[in-house]
């Protein structure tokens, strides 16, 4: 028999009120409200929770937390008006779930790209010493448990509830991807971070933040959340952001720096790139080591340095940090070289931003041999952003020999064809075609490959779903489809590919 442990608090433990009744759940989405619950009227980006206060009461909410006057007030319901509902939600969630982050070592990672690689690599290394969890892109993981989520940095209630479940499962540490959205929307305001890590900064989400200064201000907030006993791990090569921290933020924690081009506590020199690994000279506290890691690309060297510097912040010795390099492995769907046993190579990468797209293709160009080709399967960005599509098309044309444009979402074939055609028209060097079905596109790329070619499957990474108008649809994943195509083709089973 499986027992479900439910958190229960008295209402006067959560709020400064005289009433005394039990509360068994917290909600900011009225669709999931149940009996004996608290509903927080959050003013979101697209909707205002105050509109759903009546719905929440109908479904069993005993407490409504709001900042604006409501249309109706029902007897038997406790209404609490506050200045900022998000601030109150953070405070109450922390109390309701028994301050879970204070019972763990919490490492937060922010930056435009590299968050997933750093968070999962730190988690994988630490798991050899103590039970460590992860919260990030699309899910939370600890032990054999995987919990799906909708955001890189989950909303406050989900985050505290998940950390509480980790504590109950004897998880001692956790790495959390902290997005600029998550910081700006106050999702981590009451998380007790021991270490905060910065990867890099590029233009991202300016439709939300407006300016680069606002973006940096959001990122800087993470480092202000770490107290004087903790550490912030900064990229010495990101001069602009470091200057912003010095002039605009109040950072109390100790600082450790890593870098390739600038002097730092942990440094890499003489970086050599190969199709299946990377080598470099590692400098830590005056000591030099030549290291070999199964992580691909110069940009990922910075991510490895961020990981190693975080281990130093955890008070590992230099010898222990260097020994931990042997525990580092590829991250699923992030510059992942597939074990194909073929004469050509296949790399799967998430590759969501223009700078990451160029870094990936530049790496490919540096490691292909002689007349071997770069064949890229590229998911077309479906947002209304012609600049991004133009940027990707020009980069693909510069580095690739053949490009197959395909879907990154489902149910939008007409738009996809129009967008892909506009990208094809920008190509002057590479041969480009559009195959709307991603599974067929991957099969086609595998089928056309020859000796020493490099196939890049870009835009989905580890994801095993396709966004659509009716929600996320199951998708086998680029890695599975590539290996299946190789098995079919090289076993001379070239039947038509089934639709997924």
CSV table of C-alpha atoms in Angstrom, one decimal:
chain,number,residue,atom,x,y,z
A,1,UNK,CA,0.0,0.0,0.0
A,2,UNK,CA,1.3,3.5,-0.9
A,3,UNK,CA,0.5,6.2,1.6
A,4,UNK,CA,0.2,9.8,0.3
A,5,UNK,CA,1.6,12.3,2.9
A,6,UNK,CA,-0.4,15.5,2.7
A,7,UNK,CA,0.9,18.7,4.3
A,8,UNK,CA,-1.6,20.2,6.7
A,9,UNK,CA,-1.4,23.5,8.6
A,10,UNK,CA,-3.8,25.5,10.7
A,11,UNK,CA,-4.8,28.8,9.1
A,12,UNK,CA,-3.4,30.8,12.0
A,13,UNK,CA,0.0,29.2,11.4
A,14,UNK,CA,0.0,30.7,7.9
A,15,UNK,CA,-1.6,34.1,8.6
A,16,UNK,CA,-1.9,36.5,11.5
A,17,UNK,CA,-5.6,35.8,12.1
A,18,UNK,CA,-7.7,34.6,15.0
A,19,UNK,CA,-9.5,31.9,13.0
A,20,UNK,CA,-8.4,28.3,13.5
A,21,UNK,CA,-9.2,25.7,10.8
A,22,UNK,CA,-7.1,23.3,8.8
A,23,UNK,CA,-5.6,24.1,5.4
A,24,UNK,CA,-4.5,21.2,3.2
A,25,UNK,CA,-3.4,22.9,0.0
A,26,UNK,CA,-2.3,26.1,-1.7
A,27,UNK,CA,-3.3,27.2,-5.2
A,28,UNK,CA,-2.9,30.0,-7.7
A,29,UNK,CA,-4.8,28.3,-10.5
A,30,UNK,CA,-8.5,28.0,-9.7
A,31,UNK,CA,-8.9,24.9,-11.9
A,32,UNK,CA,-7.0,22.8,-9.2
A,33,UNK,CA,-8.6,24.2,-6.1
A,34,UNK,CA,-9.9,21.7,-3.6
A,35,UNK,CA,-11.6,21.7,-0.2
A,36,UNK,CA,-9.9,23.4,2.7
A,37,UNK,CA,-7.5,25.3,0.5
A,38,UNK,CA,-6.0,28.8,0.0
A,39,UNK,CA,-6.4,30.5,-3.3
A,40,UNK,CA,-4.0,33.4,-4.2
A,41,UNK,CA,-5.4,35.9,-6.8
A,42,UNK,CA,-2.3,36.4,-8.9
A,43,UNK,CA,-2.2,39.1,-11.6
A,44,UNK,CA,-0.4,37.1,-14.3
A,45,UNK,CA,0.9,38.0,-17.7
A,46,UNK,CA,-2.3,37.0,-19.5
A,47,UNK,CA,-5.0,36.8,-16.8
A,48,UNK,CA,-6.0,38.1,-13.4
A,49,UNK,CA,-6.6,35.6,-10.6
A,50,UNK,CA,-9.1,38.0,-9.0
A,51,UNK,CA,-11.6,37.0,-11.8
A,52,UNK,CA,-11.6,33.5,-10.5
A,53,UNK,CA,-12.1,34.0,-6.8
A,54,UNK,CA,-15.7,32.9,-7.0
A,55,UNK,CA,-14.7,29.7,-8.8
A,56,UNK,CA,-12.2,29.0,-6.1
A,57,UNK,CA,-14.8,29.4,-3.4
A,58,UNK,CA,-17.2,27.1,-5.3
A,59,UNK,CA,-14.5,24.4,-5.4
A,60,UNK,CA,-13.8,24.5,-1.7
A,61,UNK,CA,-11.3,27.3,-1.0
A,62,UNK,CA,-11.6,28.5,2.6
A,63,UNK,CA,-9.2,31.4,2.2
A,64,UNK,CA,-8.9,34.0,-0.6
A,65,UNK,CA,-5.7,36.1,-0.7
A,66,UNK,CA,-6.2,39.2,-2.9
A,67,UNK,CA,-4.9,42.7,-3.5
A,68,UNK,CA,-7.9,44.3,-5.2
A,69,UNK,CA,-11.6,44.6,-4.1
A,70,UNK,CA,-13.6,41.5,-5.2
A,71,UNK,CA,-17.1,41.5,-6.6
A,72,UNK,CA,-18.5,39.2,-4.0
A,73,UNK,CA,-17.6,38.0,-0.5
A,74,UNK,CA,-19.1,34.8,0.8
A,75,UNK,CA,-19.8,33.9,4.4
A,76,UNK,CA,-17.6,31.2,5.9
A,77,UNK,CA,-14.7,32.2,3.7
A,78,UNK,CA,-11.7,34.2,5.1
A,79,UNK,CA,-10.7,37.0,2.8
A,80,UNK,CA,-7.2,38.5,3.3
A,81,UNK,CA,-6.2,41.6,1.4
A,82,UNK,CA,-2.5,42.3,1.0
A,83,UNK,CA,-0.4,44.8,-0.9
A,84,UNK,CA,1.4,42.2,-3.1
A,85,UNK,CA,-0.1,38.7,-3.6
A,86,UNK,CA,3.1,37.2,-5.0
A,87,UNK,CA,5.1,38.3,-2.0
A,88,UNK,CA,2.4,36.7,0.3
A,89,UNK,CA,2.4,33.6,-1.8
A,90,UNK,CA,6.1,33.2,-1.4
A,91,UNK,CA,6.0,33.6,2.3
A,92,UNK,CA,3.0,31.3,2.9
A,93,UNK,CA,4.4,28.5,0.6
A,94,UNK,CA,7.7,28.5,2.5
A,95,UNK,CA,5.8,28.2,5.8
A,96,UNK,CA,3.3,25.6,4.6
A,97,UNK,CA,6.0,23.3,3.2
A,98,UNK,CA,8.2,23.7,6.3
A,99,UNK,CA,11.0,25.8,4.8
A,100,UNK,CA,12.4,22.9,2.7
A,101,UNK,CA,15.3,24.8,1.0
A,102,UNK,CA,16.8,25.5,4.5
A,103,UNK,CA,17.2,21.8,4.9
A,104,UNK,CA,19.2,21.2,1.7
A,105,UNK,CA,22.2,22.6,-0.1
A,106,UNK,CA,20.7,24.6,-2.9
A,107,UNK,CA,22.6,25.6,-6.0
A,108,UNK,CA,20.9,28.0,-8.5
A,109,UNK,CA,22.2,28.4,-12.0
A,110,UNK,CA,21.2,31.3,-14.3
A,111,UNK,CA,22.3,32.6,-17.7
A,112,UNK,CA,21.1,32.6,-21.3
A,113,UNK,CA,22.4,29.2,-22.1
A,114,UNK,CA,24.3,26.4,-20.3
A,115,UNK,CA,21.9,26.3,-17.3
A,116,UNK,CA,20.9,22.7,-18.0
A,117,UNK,CA,24.4,21.4,-18.7
A,118,UNK,CA,25.8,23.0,-15.5
A,119,UNK,CA,22.8,22.0,-13.3
A,120,UNK,CA,22.8,18.4,-14.5
A,121,UNK,CA,26.5,18.0,-14.4
A,122,UNK,CA,26.8,19.3,-10.9
A,123,UNK,CA,23.9,17.0,-9.9
A,124,UNK,CA,25.5,14.0,-11.5
A,125,UNK,CA,28.8,14.6,-9.8
A,126,UNK,CA,27.3,15.2,-6.4
A,127,UNK,CA,25.1,12.1,-6.6
A,128,UNK,CA,28.2,10.0,-6.2
A,129,UNK,CA,28.6,11.5,-2.7
A,130,UNK,CA,25.1,12.4,-1.5
A,131,UNK,CA,21.5,12.2,-2.8
A,132,UNK,CA,21.0,15.2,-5.1
A,133,UNK,CA,18.0,16.4,-7.0
A,134,UNK,CA,17.5,18.7,-10.0
A,135,UNK,CA,14.7,21.1,-11.0
A,136,UNK,CA,14.9,22.7,-14.5
A,137,UNK,CA,13.8,22.5,-18.1
A,138,UNK,CA,10.5,20.6,-18.2
A,139,UNK,CA,10.9,18.5,-15.0
A,140,UNK,CA,12.1,17.8,-11.5
A,141,UNK,CA,14.2,14.7,-10.8
A,142,UNK,CA,15.4,13.0,-7.6
A,143,UNK,CA,16.2,9.3,-7.3
A,144,UNK,CA,13.8,7.4,-9.6
A,145,UNK,CA,11.2,10.2,-9.4
A,146,UNK,CA,10.5,12.5,-12.4
A,147,UNK,CA,7.8,15.2,-12.1
A,148,UNK,CA,6.9,17.1,-15.2
A,149,UNK,CA,6.5,20.9,-15.0
A,150,UNK,CA,5.6,23.7,-17.5
A,151,UNK,CA,8.5,26.1,-17.0
A,152,UNK,CA,12.3,26.1,-16.7
A,153,UNK,CA,11.8,27.6,-13.2
A,154,UNK,CA,8.5,26.3,-11.8
A,155,UNK,CA,6.0,28.5,-10.1
A,156,UNK,CA,6.4,29.0,-6.3
A,157,UNK,CA,3.9,26.5,-5.0
A,158,UNK,CA,5.2,23.7,-7.2
A,159,UNK,CA,8.8,24.6,-6.3
A,160,UNK,CA,8.3,24.5,-2.6
A,161,UNK,CA,6.1,21.4,-2.7
A,162,UNK,CA,8.7,19.6,-4.8
A,163,UNK,CA,11.6,20.6,-2.5
A,164,UNK,CA,9.6,19.4,0.4
A,165,UNK,CA,9.1,16.0,-1.2
A,166,UNK,CA,12.8,15.9,-1.9
A,167,UNK,CA,13.5,16.5,1.8
A,168,UNK,CA,11.1,13.7,2.8
A,169,UNK,CA,13.0,11.4,0.4
A,170,UNK,CA,16.3,12.2,2.1
A,171,UNK,CA,17.6,14.4,-0.7
A,172,UNK,CA,20.5,16.5,0.6
A,173,UNK,CA,21.2,18.8,-2.2
A,174,UNK,CA,19.5,20.2,-5.3
A,175,UNK,CA,20.5,22.2,-8.4
A,176,UNK,CA,17.8,24.6,-9.8
A,177,UNK,CA,17.8,26.3,-13.2
A,178,UNK,CA,16.8,29.8,-12.5
A,179,UNK,CA,15.4,31.7,-15.5
A,180,UNK,CA,15.1,35.5,-15.9
A,181,UNK,CA,11.4,35.0,-16.1
A,182,UNK,CA,11.4,33.0,-12.8
A,183,UNK,CA,13.4,35.8,-11.1
A,184,UNK,CA,11.3,38.6,-12.5
A,185,UNK,CA,8.1,36.8,-11.5
A,186,UNK,CA,9.3,36.2,-7.9
A,187,UNK,CA,9.2,32.4,-8.2
A,188,UNK,CA,12.4,31.9,-6.1
A,189,UNK,CA,12.1,34.8,-3.6
A,190,UNK,CA,12.0,32.6,-0.5
A,191,UNK,CA,14.4,29.9,-1.7
A,192,UNK,CA,17.5,29.7,0.5
A,193,UNK,CA,20.3,29.5,-2.0
A,194,UNK,CA,23.8,28.4,-0.8
A,195,UNK,CA,25.5,28.9,-4.2
A,196,UNK,CA,24.5,30.9,-7.3
A,197,UNK,CA,26.1,30.3,-10.6
A,198,UNK,CA,26.2,32.5,-13.7
A,199,UNK,CA,26.9,31.1,-17.2
A,200,UNK,CA,26.6,33.8,-19.9
A,201,UNK,CA,24.5,36.6,-21.2
A,202,UNK,CA,23.0,37.2,-24.6
A,203,UNK,CA,19.9,39.0,-25.8
A,204,UNK,CA,16.9,36.9,-24.8
A,205,UNK,CA,13.3,37.4,-23.9
A,206,UNK,CA,13.5,41.1,-24.6
A,207,UNK,CA,9.8,41.0,-25.5
A,208,UNK,CA,9.3,40.3,-21.8
A,209,UNK,CA,12.2,42.3,-20.2
A,210,UNK,CA,12.2,45.2,-22.6
A,211,UNK,CA,15.9,46.1,-22.3
A,212,UNK,CA,19.2,44.4,-21.6
A,213,UNK,CA,19.5,46.4,-18.4
A,214,UNK,CA,16.2,44.9,-17.2
A,215,UNK,CA,17.4,41.5,-18.2
A,216,UNK,CA,20.6,41.9,-16.2
A,217,UNK,CA,18.7,43.3,-13.3
A,218,UNK,CA,16.6,40.2,-13.2
A,219,UNK,CA,19.6,37.9,-13.4
A,220,UNK,CA,21.4,39.9,-10.7
A,221,UNK,CA,18.6,39.2,-8.3
A,222,UNK,CA,19.7,35.6,-7.9
A,223,UNK,CA,23.1,36.7,-6.6
A,224,UNK,CA,21.5,39.1,-4.1
A,225,UNK,CA,19.5,36.2,-2.6
A,226,UNK,CA,22.7,34.4,-1.4
A,227,UNK,CA,23.8,35.5,2.0
A,228,UNK,CA,27.3,36.3,3.3
A,229,UNK,CA,28.0,32.6,4.2
A,230,UNK,CA,27.3,31.5,0.6
A,231,UNK,CA,29.2,31.7,-2.7
A,232,UNK,CA,28.5,33.2,-6.1
A,233,UNK,CA,30.2,31.6,-9.1
A,234,UNK,CA,30.8,34.1,-11.9
A,235,UNK,CA,32.1,33.9,-15.5
A,236,UNK,CA,35.2,36.1,-15.7
A,237,UNK,CA,34.7,36.3,-19.5
A,238,UNK,CA,31.3,38.0,-19.1
A,239,UNK,CA,32.7,41.4,-18.4
A,240,UNK,CA,29.5,43.3,-19.0
A,241,UNK,CA,27.5,41.4,-16.5
A,242,UNK,CA,30.2,41.4,-13.8
A,243,UNK,CA,30.4,45.2,-14.2
A,244,UNK,CA,26.7,45.4,-13.8
A,245,UNK,CA,26.8,43.4,-10.6
A,246,UNK,CA,29.5,45.7,-9.2
A,247,UNK,CA,27.6,48.8,-10.0
A,248,UNK,CA,23.9,47.9,-9.6
A,249,UNK,CA,23.6,44.9,-7.2
A,250,UNK,CA,24.2,44.2,-3.5
A,251,UNK,CA,26.1,40.9,-3.5
A,252,UNK,CA,27.0,39.8,0.0
A,253,UNK,CA,28.3,36.3,-0.7
A,254,UNK,CA,31.9,35.2,-1.4
A,255,UNK,CA,32.9,35.4,-5.1
A,256,UNK,CA,34.7,32.7,-7.2
A,257,UNK,CA,35.5,33.3,-10.9
A,258,UNK,CA,36.1,30.9,-13.8
A,259,UNK,CA,37.1,31.7,-17.3
A,260,UNK,CA,39.0,31.0,-20.5
A,261,UNK,CA,40.0,34.5,-21.8
A,262,UNK,CA,40.3,36.3,-18.4
A,263,UNK,CA,42.1,35.6,-15.2
A,264,UNK,CA,40.1,33.6,-12.8
A,265,UNK,CA,40.2,31.2,-9.8
A,266,UNK,CA,39.5,28.3,-12.2
A,267,UNK,CA,40.8,28.6,-15.8
A,268,UNK,CA,41.1,26.7,-19.0
A,269,UNK,CA,43.9,27.1,-21.6
A,270,UNK,CA,45.0,25.4,-24.8
A,271,UNK,CA,41.5,24.1,-25.6
A,272,UNK,CA,41.4,21.4,-28.3
A,273,UNK,CA,38.2,20.3,-29.8
A,274,UNK,CA,37.4,16.8,-31.2
A,275,UNK,CA,34.3,15.1,-32.5
A,276,UNK,CA,33.9,13.0,-29.4
A,277,UNK,CA,35.7,14.9,-26.6
A,278,UNK,CA,37.4,18.1,-25.5
A,279,UNK,CA,40.9,18.5,-24.0
A,280,UNK,CA,42.4,21.5,-22.2
A,281,UNK,CA,44.8,22.5,-19.5
A,282,UNK,CA,43.0,23.2,-16.2
A,283,UNK,CA,44.4,25.7,-13.7
A,284,UNK,CA,43.1,25.7,-10.2
A,285,UNK,CA,44.8,27.7,-7.4
A,286,UNK,CA,48.2,27.7,-9.1
A,287,UNK,CA,48.1,24.0,-10.0
A,288,UNK,CA,47.9,22.8,-13.6
A,289,UNK,CA,46.2,19.6,-14.9
A,290,UNK,CA,45.7,18.4,-18.5
A,291,UNK,CA,42.1,17.1,-18.6
A,292,UNK,CA,39.9,15.2,-21.1
A,293,UNK,CA,36.0,15.5,-20.9
A,294,UNK,CA,33.3,13.9,-23.1
A,295,UNK,CA,31.6,17.3,-23.5
A,296,UNK,CA,31.7,18.9,-26.9
A,297,UNK,CA,32.4,22.5,-27.9
A,298,UNK,CA,34.4,25.4,-26.6
A,299,UNK,CA,31.3,27.0,-25.1
A,300,UNK,CA,30.8,23.8,-23.0
A,301,UNK,CA,34.3,24.2,-21.6
A,302,UNK,CA,32.9,27.3,-19.8
A,303,UNK,CA,30.1,25.1,-18.5
A,304,UNK,CA,32.6,22.5,-17.2
A,305,UNK,CA,34.6,25.3,-15.5
A,306,UNK,CA,31.4,26.6,-13.9
A,307,UNK,CA,30.7,23.0,-12.5
A,308,UNK,CA,34.3,22.6,-11.1
A,309,UNK,CA,34.2,26.1,-9.5
A,310,UNK,CA,30.9,25.2,-7.9
A,311,UNK,CA,32.5,22.1,-6.4
A,312,UNK,CA,35.2,24.4,-5.0
A,313,UNK,CA,32.5,26.5,-3.4
A,314,UNK,CA,31.2,23.3,-1.8
A,315,UNK,CA,34.7,23.1,-0.1
A,316,UNK,CA,36.0,20.2,-2.1
A,317,UNK,CA,39.8,20.1,-2.2
A,318,UNK,CA,41.6,20.7,-5.5
A,319,UNK,CA,42.4,17.0,-5.8
A,320,UNK,CA,38.8,16.1,-5.2
A,321,UNK,CA,37.6,18.6,-7.9
A,322,UNK,CA,40.0,17.3,-10.5
A,323,UNK,CA,39.1,13.7,-9.6
A,324,UNK,CA,35.4,14.6,-10.2
A,325,UNK,CA,36.1,15.2,-13.8
A,326,UNK,CA,36.1,11.5,-14.3
A,327,UNK,CA,32.4,11.5,-13.2
A,328,UNK,CA,31.3,13.9,-15.9
A,329,UNK,CA,29.3,12.5,-18.8
A,330,UNK,CA,27.3,13.8,-21.7
A,331,UNK,CA,24.0,15.5,-20.9
A,332,UNK,CA,20.9,14.1,-22.6
A,333,UNK,CA,20.1,16.2,-25.7
A,334,UNK,CA,22.8,18.8,-25.1
A,335,UNK,CA,25.5,18.4,-27.7
A,336,UNK,CA,25.0,14.7,-27.3
A,337,UNK,CA,27.0,12.5,-29.7
A,338,UNK,CA,25.1,9.4,-30.3
A,339,UNK,CA,26.7,6.0,-30.2
A,340,UNK,CA,25.8,4.9,-33.7
A,341,UNK,CA,28.5,2.4,-34.8
A,342,UNK,CA,28.4,4.0,-38.2
A,343,UNK,CA,31.0,5.8,-40.3
A,344,UNK,CA,29.2,9.1,-39.9
A,345,UNK,CA,28.3,11.0,-36.7
A,346,UNK,CA,25.1,12.3,-35.2
A,347,UNK,CA,24.7,15.0,-32.6
A,348,UNK,CA,21.5,16.0,-30.9
A,349,UNK,CA,21.3,19.5,-29.4
A,350,UNK,CA,18.5,21.7,-27.9
A,351,UNK,CA,19.9,24.8,-29.6
A,352,UNK,CA,17.2,27.4,-28.8
A,353,UNK,CA,19.0,30.7,-29.3
A,354,UNK,CA,20.8,32.3,-32.3
A,355,UNK,CA,24.2,32.4,-30.5
A,356,UNK,CA,23.9,28.7,-29.5
A,357,UNK,CA,23.0,27.8,-33.1
A,358,UNK,CA,26.1,29.5,-34.3
A,359,UNK,CA,28.3,28.0,-31.6
A,360,UNK,CA,27.0,24.5,-32.5
A,361,UNK,CA,27.6,24.9,-36.2
A,362,UNK,CA,30.9,26.5,-35.7
A,363,UNK,CA,32.0,23.5,-33.6
A,364,UNK,CA,30.7,21.2,-36.4
A,365,UNK,CA,32.8,23.0,-39.0
A,366,UNK,CA,35.9,22.8,-36.8
A,367,UNK,CA,35.7,19.0,-36.4
A,368,UNK,CA,34.5,17.6,-39.8
A,369,UNK,CA,37.2,16.1,-41.9
A,370,UNK,CA,38.1,16.9,-45.5
A,371,UNK,CA,35.2,16.9,-47.9
A,372,UNK,CA,32.8,15.5,-45.3
A,373,UNK,CA,29.4,17.3,-45.1
A,374,UNK,CA,27.5,19.0,-42.3
A,375,UNK,CA,23.8,18.0,-42.6
A,376,UNK,CA,21.5,19.9,-40.3
A,377,UNK,CA,17.9,19.1,-39.3
A,378,UNK,CA,16.6,22.5,-38.1
A,379,UNK,CA,13.3,23.0,-36.2
A,380,UNK,CA,11.7,26.2,-37.6
A,381,UNK,CA,11.0,28.8,-34.8
A,382,UNK,CA,7.2,29.2,-34.9
A,383,UNK,CA,7.0,32.4,-32.9
A,384,UNK,CA,6.2,35.6,-34.8
A,385,UNK,CA,9.9,36.5,-35.1
A,386,UNK,CA,11.2,37.0,-38.6
A,387,UNK,CA,14.6,38.3,-37.3
A,388,UNK,CA,15.3,35.0,-35.5
A,389,UNK,CA,14.4,32.9,-38.6
A,390,UNK,CA,16.5,35.2,-40.8
A,391,UNK,CA,19.4,34.8,-38.4
A,392,UNK,CA,19.2,31.0,-38.3
A,393,UNK,CA,19.0,30.8,-42.1
A,394,UNK,CA,22.1,32.9,-42.6
A,395,UNK,CA,24.1,30.9,-40.0
A,396,UNK,CA,23.0,27.6,-41.5
A,397,UNK,CA,23.9,28.8,-44.9
A,398,UNK,CA,27.4,29.8,-43.7
A,399,UNK,CA,28.3,26.5,-42.0
A,400,UNK,CA,26.1,23.7,-43.5
A,401,UNK,CA,26.2,21.8,-46.7
A,402,UNK,CA,22.6,20.5,-46.5
A,403,UNK,CA,19.7,21.7,-44.4
A,404,UNK,CA,16.3,20.2,-43.7
A,405,UNK,CA,13.8,22.6,-42.2
A,406,UNK,CA,11.1,20.8,-40.2
A,407,UNK,CA,8.6,21.2,-37.4
A,408,UNK,CA,9.4,22.2,-33.8
A,409,UNK,CA,5.6,22.1,-33.0
A,410,UNK,CA,2.6,20.2,-34.3
A,411,UNK,CA,-0.6,21.2,-36.1
A,412,UNK,CA,0.8,24.3,-37.9
A,413,UNK,CA,1.9,22.9,-41.3
A,414,UNK,CA,0.7,25.8,-43.4
A,415,UNK,CA,2.6,28.4,-41.3
A,416,UNK,CA,5.6,26.1,-41.2
A,417,UNK,CA,5.7,25.9,-45.0
A,418,UNK,CA,5.5,29.6,-45.4
A,419,UNK,CA,8.2,30.3,-42.7
A,420,UNK,CA,10.5,27.5,-44.0
A,421,UNK,CA,10.2,28.9,-47.6
A,422,UNK,CA,11.2,32.3,-46.5
A,423,UNK,CA,14.3,30.7,-44.8
A,424,UNK,CA,15.1,28.6,-47.9
A,425,UNK,CA,15.0,31.8,-50.0
A,426,UNK,CA,17.9,33.2,-47.9
A,427,UNK,CA,20.2,30.3,-48.6
A,428,UNK,CA,22.9,30.9,-51.2
A,429,UNK,CA,25.4,28.1,-50.4
A,430,UNK,CA,23.7,25.2,-48.6
A,431,UNK,CA,21.1,23.0,-50.3
A,432,UNK,CA,17.9,23.4,-48.3
A,433,UNK,CA,14.6,21.6,-48.4
A,434,UNK,CA,11.5,21.4,-46.1
A,435,UNK,CA,10.0,18.2,-44.7
A,436,UNK,CA,7.2,19.1,-42.3
A,437,UNK,CA,7.2,15.8,-40.5
A,438,UNK,CA,10.2,15.8,-38.1
A,439,UNK,CA,10.4,12.0,-38.0
A,440,UNK,CA,10.6,11.8,-41.8
A,441,UNK,CA,13.1,14.6,-41.8
A,442,UNK,CA,15.4,12.8,-39.4
A,443,UNK,CA,15.1,9.6,-41.4
A,444,UNK,CA,16.0,11.5,-44.6
A,445,UNK,CA,19.1,13.0,-43.0
A,446,UNK,CA,20.3,9.6,-41.9
A,447,UNK,CA,19.6,8.1,-45.3
A,448,UNK,CA,21.7,10.7,-47.1
A,449,UNK,CA,24.7,10.5,-44.8
A,450,UNK,CA,28.0,9.0,-46.0
A,451,UNK,CA,31.5,8.5,-44.6
A,452,UNK,CA,32.6,11.0,-41.9
A,453,UNK,CA,29.6,13.3,-42.4
A,454,UNK,CA,28.2,15.0,-39.4
A,455,UNK,CA,24.4,15.2,-38.8
A,456,UNK,CA,23.1,17.8,-36.4
A,457,UNK,CA,19.5,17.3,-35.1
A,458,UNK,CA,18.7,20.7,-33.7
A,459,UNK,CA,15.8,22.4,-31.8
A,460,UNK,CA,14.3,19.6,-29.6
A,461,UNK,CA,17.2,18.1,-27.6
A,462,UNK,CA,15.9,15.8,-24.9
A,463,UNK,CA,12.2,16.7,-25.4
A,464,UNK,CA,9.7,13.9,-25.9
A,465,UNK,CA,6.7,16.1,-26.7
A,466,UNK,CA,5.5,18.4,-29.4
A,467,UNK,CA,3.6,21.5,-28.5
A,468,UNK,CA,0.3,21.8,-30.3
A,469,UNK,CA,-3.0,23.7,-30.2
A,470,UNK,CA,-4.4,21.1,-27.9
A,471,UNK,CA,-1.5,20.8,-25.5
A,472,UNK,CA,1.7,18.7,-25.6
A,473,UNK,CA,1.6,15.7,-27.9
A,474,UNK,CA,3.8,12.6,-27.4
A,475,UNK,CA,7.0,12.6,-29.5
A,476,UNK,CA,9.6,9.7,-29.4
A,477,UNK,CA,12.5,12.1,-29.3
A,478,UNK,CA,15.3,13.0,-31.8
A,479,UNK,CA,17.7,10.5,-30.3
A,480,UNK,CA,15.3,7.6,-30.5
A,481,UNK,CA,14.3,8.4,-34.0
A,482,UNK,CA,17.8,8.7,-35.2
A,483,UNK,CA,18.9,5.4,-33.7
A,484,UNK,CA,15.8,3.7,-35.1
A,485,UNK,CA,16.4,5.1,-38.6
A,486,UNK,CA,20.0,3.9,-38.5
A,487,UNK,CA,18.8,0.4,-37.5
A,488,UNK,CA,16.2,0.3,-40.3
A,489,UNK,CA,18.5,1.7,-43.0
A,490,UNK,CA,21.5,-0.4,-42.2
A,491,UNK,CA,19.4,-3.5,-41.8
A,492,UNK,CA,18.1,-2.8,-45.3
A,493,UNK,CA,14.6,-2.2,-44.0
A,494,UNK,CA,13.7,0.9,-45.9
A,495,UNK,CA,9.9,0.7,-45.6
A,496,UNK,CA,8.0,4.0,-45.4
A,497,UNK,CA,8.3,5.6,-42.0
A,498,UNK,CA,5.1,5.5,-39.9
A,499,UNK,CA,3.5,8.7,-38.8
A,500,UNK,CA,3.8,9.4,-35.1
